[in-house]
Coordinates of C-alpha atoms and ligand atoms in Angstrom, one line a residue:
M501 CA 23.1 17.4 -11.6
I502 CA 21.1 17.9 -8.4
T503 CA 21.0 15.5 -5.6
F504 CA 18.1 12.7 -5.2
D505 CA 16.9 15.0 -2.0
E506 CA 16.6 18.3 -4.2
A507 CA 14.6 16.0 -7.1
L508 CA 12.3 15.0 -4.6
K509 CA 11.5 18.1 -3.0
I510 CA 11.2 19.6 -6.5
V511 CA 8.7 16.7 -7.5
T512 CA 6.5 16.8 -4.3
S513 CA 6.7 20.7 -3.5
G514 CA 3.4 22.8 -4.4
D515 CA -0.2 22.6 -3.5
V516 CA -2.6 20.2 -4.9
K517 CA -6.7 20.2 -4.2
P518 CA -7.2 16.7 -5.4
E519 CA -10.7 16.3 -6.6
T520 CA -13.2 13.5 -4.6
E521 CA -15.8 10.9 -5.4
L522 CA -18.1 8.4 -3.8
V523 CA -17.5 4.9 -4.4
G524 CA -18.5 1.6 -3.0
F525 CA -16.6 0.3 0.0
K526 CA -16.0 -3.1 -1.6
S527 CA -14.2 -1.3 -4.4
S528 CA -12.4 1.2 -2.7
L529 CA -9.0 -1.1 -2.1
N530 CA -6.1 0.9 -2.5
R531 CA -7.9 4.5 -2.7
I532 CA -7.6 7.1 -0.2
L533 CA -10.3 8.5 2.1
A534 CA -11.4 12.2 1.4
E535 CA -13.2 12.6 4.7
D536 CA -13.3 11.1 8.1
V537 CA -15.6 7.8 8.4
R538 CA -17.5 8.0 11.8
S539 CA -19.5 5.2 12.8
D540 CA -23.4 4.9 13.0
M541 CA -23.4 2.8 16.0
D542 CA -22.0 1.3 19.2
M543 CA -20.0 -1.8 18.7
P544 CA -20.4 -4.2 19.9
P545 CA -24.0 -3.0 19.7
F546 CA -25.0 -4.7 22.6
H547 CA -23.5 -6.7 25.7
K548 CA -22.6 -9.9 24.3
S549 CA -21.6 -13.1 25.4
A550 CA -17.3 -13.5 24.4
V551 CA -17.8 -17.5 24.4
D552 CA -20.2 -20.4 24.5
G553 CA -21.2 -21.3 28.1
Y554 CA -24.0 -19.9 30.6
A555 CA -24.7 -16.7 31.7
C556 CA -25.3 -16.2 35.3
R557 CA -24.9 -14.3 38.3
R558 CA -21.4 -14.2 39.6
E559 CA -22.6 -14.5 43.0
D560 CA -24.2 -17.7 42.3
I561 CA -21.4 -19.7 40.4
D562 CA -20.7 -22.4 43.5
A563 CA -24.3 -23.4 43.5
I564 CA -26.3 -25.7 41.3
M565 CA -28.3 -23.7 38.5
E566 CA -31.2 -24.5 36.7
V567 CA -31.0 -23.7 32.9
V568 CA -34.0 -21.5 31.9
E569 CA -33.5 -20.6 28.1
M570 CA -31.1 -21.0 25.5
I571 CA -29.6 -18.0 23.6
P572 CA -28.2 -18.5 20.1
A573 CA -26.1 -15.6 18.3
G574 CA -28.5 -13.6 16.5
K575 CA -31.7 -14.2 19.0
A576 CA -32.7 -11.5 22.0
P577 CA -32.9 -13.1 25.3
G578 CA -36.5 -13.6 26.6
K579 CA -35.9 -14.3 30.2
T580 CA -34.3 -12.1 33.2
I581 CA -31.7 -14.4 35.3
G582 CA -32.7 -14.8 38.6
K583 CA -31.1 -16.3 41.7
N584 CA -29.2 -19.8 40.9
Q585 CA -30.7 -19.4 37.4
C586 CA -28.4 -19.3 34.0
A587 CA -29.2 -19.4 30.4
K588 CA -27.4 -21.2 27.9
I589 CA -25.7 -18.9 25.4
M590 CA -23.8 -19.1 22.2
T591 CA -20.8 -16.7 21.4
G592 CA -22.0 -13.4 19.9
A593 CA -25.3 -13.9 21.5
P594 CA -26.9 -10.5 23.7
M595 CA -26.3 -11.1 28.0
P596 CA -29.6 -11.9 29.2
E597 CA -31.1 -9.2 32.3
G598 CA -30.1 -9.9 35.5
A599 CA -26.9 -12.1 34.5
D600 CA -23.3 -10.5 35.0
T601 CA -20.9 -13.4 34.4
V602 CA -20.5 -16.0 31.4
I603 CA -18.9 -19.6 32.7
M604 CA -17.5 -21.5 29.7
V605 CA -18.9 -24.4 28.8
E606 CA -15.6 -26.5 28.9
D607 CA -15.8 -25.8 32.7
V608 CA -19.4 -26.9 33.4
E609 CA -20.9 -30.6 34.4
E610 CA -24.2 -31.2 33.1
L611 CA -26.1 -32.5 35.8
E612 CA -29.9 -33.9 35.6
K613 CA -32.1 -32.1 33.0
N614 CA -31.9 -28.6 32.8
K615 CA -29.3 -28.1 36.1
I616 CA -25.5 -27.6 35.9
R617 CA -22.7 -27.0 38.2
Y618 CA -19.3 -25.0 37.8
L619 CA -16.2 -26.6 38.4
K620 CA -14.0 -24.0 38.9
E621 CA -13.7 -21.3 41.5
K622 CA -12.5 -17.9 40.0
V623 CA -14.4 -16.6 36.9
K624 CA -13.5 -14.0 34.3
D625 CA -16.9 -12.0 33.0
N626 CA -16.3 -13.2 29.4
I627 CA -18.6 -10.6 28.3
C628 CA -17.9 -7.9 25.2
Y629 CA -19.4 -4.6 26.6
R630 CA -21.6 -2.4 24.4
G631 CA -19.5 0.3 22.8
E632 CA -16.0 -0.9 24.0
D633 CA -14.6 -1.2 20.6
I634 CA -16.2 1.8 19.1
R635 CA -18.7 4.4 20.3
E636 CA -21.7 5.6 17.9
S637 CA -20.2 8.6 15.8
E638 CA -16.8 8.3 16.8
V639 CA -14.2 8.5 14.1
V640 CA -13.2 5.1 13.2
L641 CA -11.1 5.9 10.0
K642 CA -9.2 9.5 9.8
K643 CA -9.3 11.3 6.0
G644 CA -6.0 10.6 4.1
T645 CA -6.1 6.7 5.0
L646 CA -4.8 4.5 2.4
I647 CA -7.9 1.9 2.2
Q648 CA -6.6 -1.7 3.2
P649 CA -8.5 -4.5 3.6
Q650 CA -8.7 -4.3 7.2
H651 CA -10.1 -0.6 6.8
I652 CA -12.8 -2.2 4.5
A653 CA -13.7 -4.4 7.9
V654 CA -14.2 -1.3 9.6
M655 CA -16.2 0.3 7.0
A656 CA -18.3 -2.3 6.9
T657 CA -18.7 -2.3 10.7
A658 CA -19.5 1.4 10.6
G659 CA -22.0 1.4 8.2
C660 CA -20.2 3.2 5.9
V661 CA -20.7 1.8 2.6
Q662 CA -20.2 4.4 0.2
P663 CA -16.6 6.5 1.4
L664 CA -15.9 9.8 -0.2
V665 CA -12.5 8.8 -1.8
Y666 CA -9.8 11.0 -3.8
R667 CA -10.0 10.3 -7.7
K668 CA -7.8 8.2 -9.3
V669 CA -4.8 9.7 -10.6
R670 CA -4.3 9.3 -14.4
V671 CA -1.0 8.2 -15.5
G672 CA 0.2 8.4 -19.2
L673 CA 2.5 6.2 -20.4
I674 CA 4.8 6.4 -23.6
S675 CA 7.6 3.9 -24.5
T676 CA 10.1 5.6 -27.1
G677 CA 12.7 3.7 -29.1
D678 CA 12.8 2.8 -32.8
E679 CA 14.3 -0.8 -31.4
L680 CA 11.1 -1.6 -29.6
V681 CA 8.4 -4.3 -30.3
E682 CA 5.4 -5.5 -28.0
P683 CA 6.2 -8.4 -26.1
E684 CA 4.1 -10.8 -28.3
I685 CA 6.1 -10.0 -31.1
K686 CA 9.7 -12.1 -31.6
P687 CA 12.1 -9.5 -31.7
D688 CA 14.6 -9.6 -35.0
I689 CA 18.4 -8.8 -34.5
S690 CA 18.3 -5.4 -33.8
Q691 CA 15.0 -5.3 -31.5
I692 CA 14.2 -6.2 -28.1
R693 CA 10.5 -6.1 -26.3
N694 CA 9.2 -3.2 -24.8
S695 CA 9.0 -4.2 -20.8
N696 CA 9.0 -0.8 -19.1
A697 CA 5.6 0.2 -20.4
Y698 CA 4.0 -3.1 -18.7
Q699 CA 5.9 -2.9 -15.4
L700 CA 5.1 0.6 -15.1
I701 CA 1.3 0.2 -15.7
A702 CA 1.8 -2.6 -13.3
Q703 CA 3.6 -0.4 -10.7
I704 CA 0.7 2.8 -10.9
E705 CA -2.1 -0.2 -10.4
R706 CA -0.7 -1.6 -7.6
M707 CA -0.9 1.9 -5.8
G708 CA -4.6 2.3 -7.1
A709 CA -3.9 5.0 -9.8
L710 CA -4.6 4.5 -13.6
G711 CA -2.0 3.6 -16.2
I712 CA -3.3 4.4 -19.5
Y713 CA -0.8 3.1 -22.5
Y714 CA -0.3 5.2 -25.8
G715 CA 2.1 2.8 -27.2
I716 CA 5.6 3.2 -28.6
A717 CA 6.9 6.3 -30.2
L718 CA 9.3 6.2 -32.9
D719 CA 12.7 8.1 -32.3
T720 CA 11.7 10.9 -34.4
E721 CA 10.4 14.4 -33.5
A722 CA 7.1 13.8 -35.0
S723 CA 6.2 10.7 -33.3
T724 CA 7.5 12.0 -29.9
R725 CA 5.5 15.1 -30.0
E726 CA 2.3 13.2 -31.4
K727 CA 2.0 10.7 -28.5
I728 CA 3.3 13.5 -25.7
V729 CA 0.4 16.2 -27.2
A730 CA -2.6 13.2 -26.9
S731 CA -1.5 11.9 -23.6
F732 CA -1.6 15.6 -22.4
R733 CA -5.2 16.0 -22.8
E734 CA -6.4 13.1 -20.8
N735 CA -3.7 12.7 -17.9
D736 CA -2.0 14.2 -14.6
I737 CA 0.9 12.5 -15.1
I738 CA 2.5 11.7 -18.1
L739 CA 5.8 9.0 -18.3
L740 CA 7.8 8.8 -21.1
T741 CA 10.7 6.0 -21.2
G742 CA 13.8 6.3 -23.3
G743 CA 15.2 9.0 -25.4
V744 CA 16.1 11.1 -22.6
S745 CA 20.0 10.4 -22.8
M746 CA 23.0 11.9 -25.1
G747 CA 22.1 9.9 -28.4
D748 CA 21.4 11.5 -31.9
F749 CA 18.1 10.4 -31.6
D750 CA 17.2 11.2 -27.8
Y751 CA 14.4 13.9 -28.7
V752 CA 12.2 14.1 -25.4
P753 CA 13.8 16.9 -23.5
A754 CA 13.4 19.0 -26.8
V755 CA 9.9 17.9 -27.8
L756 CA 8.6 18.8 -24.3
K757 CA 10.4 22.0 -24.2
D758 CA 8.8 23.0 -27.4
L759 CA 5.5 21.9 -26.2
G760 CA 5.8 24.5 -23.6
V761 CA 6.6 22.4 -20.6
E762 CA 9.0 23.8 -17.8
I763 CA 11.9 21.6 -17.2
L764 CA 12.6 21.5 -13.4
F765 CA 15.9 18.8 -13.8
K766 CA 17.1 16.7 -16.4
S767 CA 19.9 14.9 -14.6
I768 CA 20.3 13.6 -10.9
A769 CA 23.1 12.2 -9.2
V770 CA 21.4 8.8 -8.6
Q771 CA 22.3 5.2 -10.2
P772 CA 20.5 4.1 -11.7
G773 CA 18.7 6.6 -13.6
R774 CA 21.0 9.7 -13.9
P775 CA 19.5 11.4 -16.9
T776 CA 15.8 11.5 -15.4
V777 CA 13.7 14.6 -16.6
F778 CA 11.1 16.2 -14.8
G779 CA 8.9 18.9 -15.9
K780 CA 5.6 20.8 -15.6
K781 CA 3.1 22.5 -17.7
E782 CA 0.0 24.3 -15.9
N783 CA -1.4 21.3 -13.3
K784 CA 0.3 18.6 -15.5
F785 CA 3.7 16.9 -14.7
V786 CA 5.8 14.9 -16.9
F787 CA 8.9 12.5 -16.4
G788 CA 11.1 11.4 -18.9
L789 CA 12.4 8.2 -17.5
P790 CA 15.7 6.5 -18.8
G791 CA 15.0 3.6 -21.2
N792 CA 17.1 1.0 -19.1
P793 CA 14.5 -1.2 -17.0
V794 CA 16.0 -1.4 -13.8
S795 CA 16.6 2.7 -14.3
S796 CA 12.7 3.2 -14.9
F797 CA 11.5 0.6 -12.1
V798 CA 14.0 2.4 -9.5
Q799 CA 13.0 5.8 -10.5
F800 CA 9.3 5.1 -10.4
E801 CA 9.7 4.1 -6.7
L802 CA 11.8 7.2 -6.1
L803 CA 10.2 10.0 -7.3
V804 CA 6.9 8.8 -9.5
K805 CA 5.3 7.2 -6.8
P806 CA 5.5 9.8 -4.2
L807 CA 4.1 12.4 -6.8
I808 CA 1.1 9.9 -7.5
Y809 CA 0.7 9.6 -3.6
K810 CA 0.3 13.2 -3.2
L811 CA -1.7 14.0 -6.1
S812 CA -3.9 11.1 -4.9
G813 CA -4.2 13.2 -1.3
Y814 CA -2.0 10.7 0.7
A815 CA 0.8 11.7 2.6
Y816 CA 3.6 9.1 1.8
A817 CA 6.4 8.1 3.8
T818 CA 8.6 5.1 2.2
M819 CA 8.5 2.2 4.9
K820 CA 12.1 1.3 5.8
F821 CA 13.7 -1.3 7.7
K822 CA 17.2 -1.2 9.4
L823 CA 18.8 -4.3 8.7
P824 CA 22.6 -5.5 9.1
M825 CA 24.8 -6.5 5.8
A826 CA 25.0 -9.9 5.5
K827 CA 27.9 -9.4 3.9
E828 CA 30.6 -6.1 2.4
Y829 CA 29.5 -4.4 -0.5
T830 CA 31.9 -2.3 -2.4
R831 CA 31.7 0.0 -5.4
K832 CA 34.3 1.7 -7.6
K833 CA 32.8 5.7 -7.8
S834 CA 31.1 7.1 -5.5
T835 CA 30.0 10.1 -7.1
R836 CA 26.3 9.3 -7.3
L837 CA 23.8 7.8 -4.7
S838 CA 23.4 4.0 -5.8
W839 CA 20.7 1.8 -5.6
I840 CA 21.5 -1.8 -5.3
P841 CA 18.9 -4.7 -5.2
V842 CA 19.1 -6.9 -2.2
K843 CA 17.9 -9.8 -0.9
I844 CA 17.0 -10.2 3.2
N845 CA 18.3 -13.6 4.1
E846 CA 16.8 -16.4 6.7
N847 CA 18.6 -14.6 9.6
S848 CA 17.1 -10.8 8.6
A849 CA 20.4 -9.9 7.3
V850 CA 20.6 -7.8 4.1
E851 CA 22.5 -9.8 0.8
P852 CA 23.4 -7.5 -2.2
L853 CA 22.5 -9.8 -5.0
E854 CA 24.3 -10.2 -8.4
Y855 CA 23.5 -7.5 -10.7
H856 CA 25.6 -6.4 -13.4
G857 CA 23.8 -2.8 -14.2
S858 CA 20.3 -0.5 -15.1
A859 CA 19.8 -3.1 -17.9
H860 CA 19.5 -6.5 -15.7
I861 CA 15.8 -6.8 -14.7
N862 CA 15.8 -10.1 -13.6
A863 CA 18.2 -9.2 -10.7
L864 CA 14.9 -7.2 -9.4
T865 CA 12.8 -10.6 -9.6
I866 CA 14.6 -12.1 -6.6
A867 CA 14.9 -9.1 -4.7
D868 CA 12.9 -7.9 -1.6
G869 CA 14.1 -4.3 -1.8
L870 CA 16.9 -1.7 -2.4
V871 CA 19.6 -0.1 -0.5
A872 CA 21.3 3.0 -1.2
V873 CA 24.8 3.2 -1.1
P874 CA 25.3 7.5 -0.6
I875 CA 27.6 9.8 -2.3
G876 CA 31.1 9.5 -1.0
E877 CA 30.7 6.2 0.1
T878 CA 32.4 3.4 -1.6
C879 CA 31.5 0.5 0.9
L880 CA 29.0 -1.0 3.3
K881 CA 30.5 -3.2 5.8
Q882 CA 29.2 -6.6 7.1
G883 CA 27.4 -5.9 9.8
E884 CA 26.6 -2.2 8.9
L885 CA 22.9 -1.1 9.5
V886 CA 21.4 -0.4 6.4
D887 CA 17.8 1.0 5.4
V888 CA 16.2 -1.6 3.4
R889 CA 13.6 0.4 1.3
Q890 CA 10.8 -2.6 0.0
I891 CA 10.1 -3.0 -3.5
Ligands
AMP1048 P1 17.4 5.1 -23.9 O1 17.1 5.4 -22.5 O2 16.6 5.2 -25.1 O3 18.8 5.2 -24.3 O4 17.2 3.4 -23.7 C1 18.2 2.9 -22.8 C2 18.6 1.6 -23.0 O5 17.0 0.9 -22.7 C3 18.3 0.9 -24.5 O6 19.4 -0.4 -24.3 C4 17.1 0.4 -25.0 O7 16.9 -0.3 -25.9 C5 16.6 0.2 -23.4 N1 14.9 0.2 -23.4 C6 14.3 1.6 -23.8 N2 13.3 1.5 -23.9 C7 12.7 0.2 -23.4 C8 11.3 -0.5 -23.2 N3 10.4 0.1 -23.2 N4 11.4 -1.6 -22.7 C9 12.9 -2.5 -22.5 N5 13.9 -2.2 -22.6 C10 14.1 -0.3 -23.2
MG1049 MG1 16.2 5.1 -27.2

């Protein structure tokens, strides 16, 4: 049995060279940029008014000014502003020549036709200057960025409509277990519904990777082998659930070995998820995750996700929040690093949730995150600061 840190190191060590492809920027959410994005123009591209108002010369703001034209957004100004002149201007419209200030429409009194007077003394310039946000050919997004909606806005602004991204990682999924039926079926007395496959596909797809399902393998060597062989052909990672413990019908590790997979670990000092198996064959990776749903969920978060991100070209670091425990949490044994589901309450304190162990999947439905109880510790004290790992 190895520690979690050792397991994570094994899973994420080694060099990878992910392939790249061009995609439309509109469908690039959750992909990883494979090159820097540069802007093809200044932003703003011209000096523009930041408010609705009157563009004028600062030195004239105490005078009565003549309105010489109106400049809506999207129109080029036609006139130069001279002494005691101004142009009515809308937010986002280009500044006219000669003007260096925009007085806000709220602070202006309209006198007779085409004459105005500014009602205040001081004035800000109220101009967004050309290039103040982005300079032409400046790098606006870095290689390795995980594309979120705000990055899509920047690509649109910069004219990057076909970003180069890393190829989607393909993850093959196999559930094992004679007791499993698919969710559409009402299980009979000895059966349960397969929840792991669909949970894992959702976890994979949330990351922007591809989850490909190969169905349920029976608890026989032949059936397990057939599914693994099929999934090996088409995927970067194969995830199996179930069949990795000490039961008489837990064939997964033996079949993997027989197929030439080098098993790098098969037991980790983590709860839930002790019998997690990890192996490698050529440039493909295999996880045998324990069948209990909380175990497969947690081990995906802890070990599979970092590998998927690594193969996707993303330098992933978990987002953690340090928050105080709302009440004490205790456990009896402390031989494994344990992960407990928690909720963050209205005082931003961490409430451990009622949790009966690794089969209790509905405990996760109201959880905001997981908190680790380290090896050797049996207690998290009230008020103690803990790292909450968001799920
Ligand atoms: P195993 O790891 O195969 O010994 O399974 C451990 C427990 O998880 C057993 O109670 C299984 O019935 C349950 N289990 C295994 N696979 C699944 C699955 N795909 N969905 C839900 N529960 C499962
Ligand atoms: Mg089983």
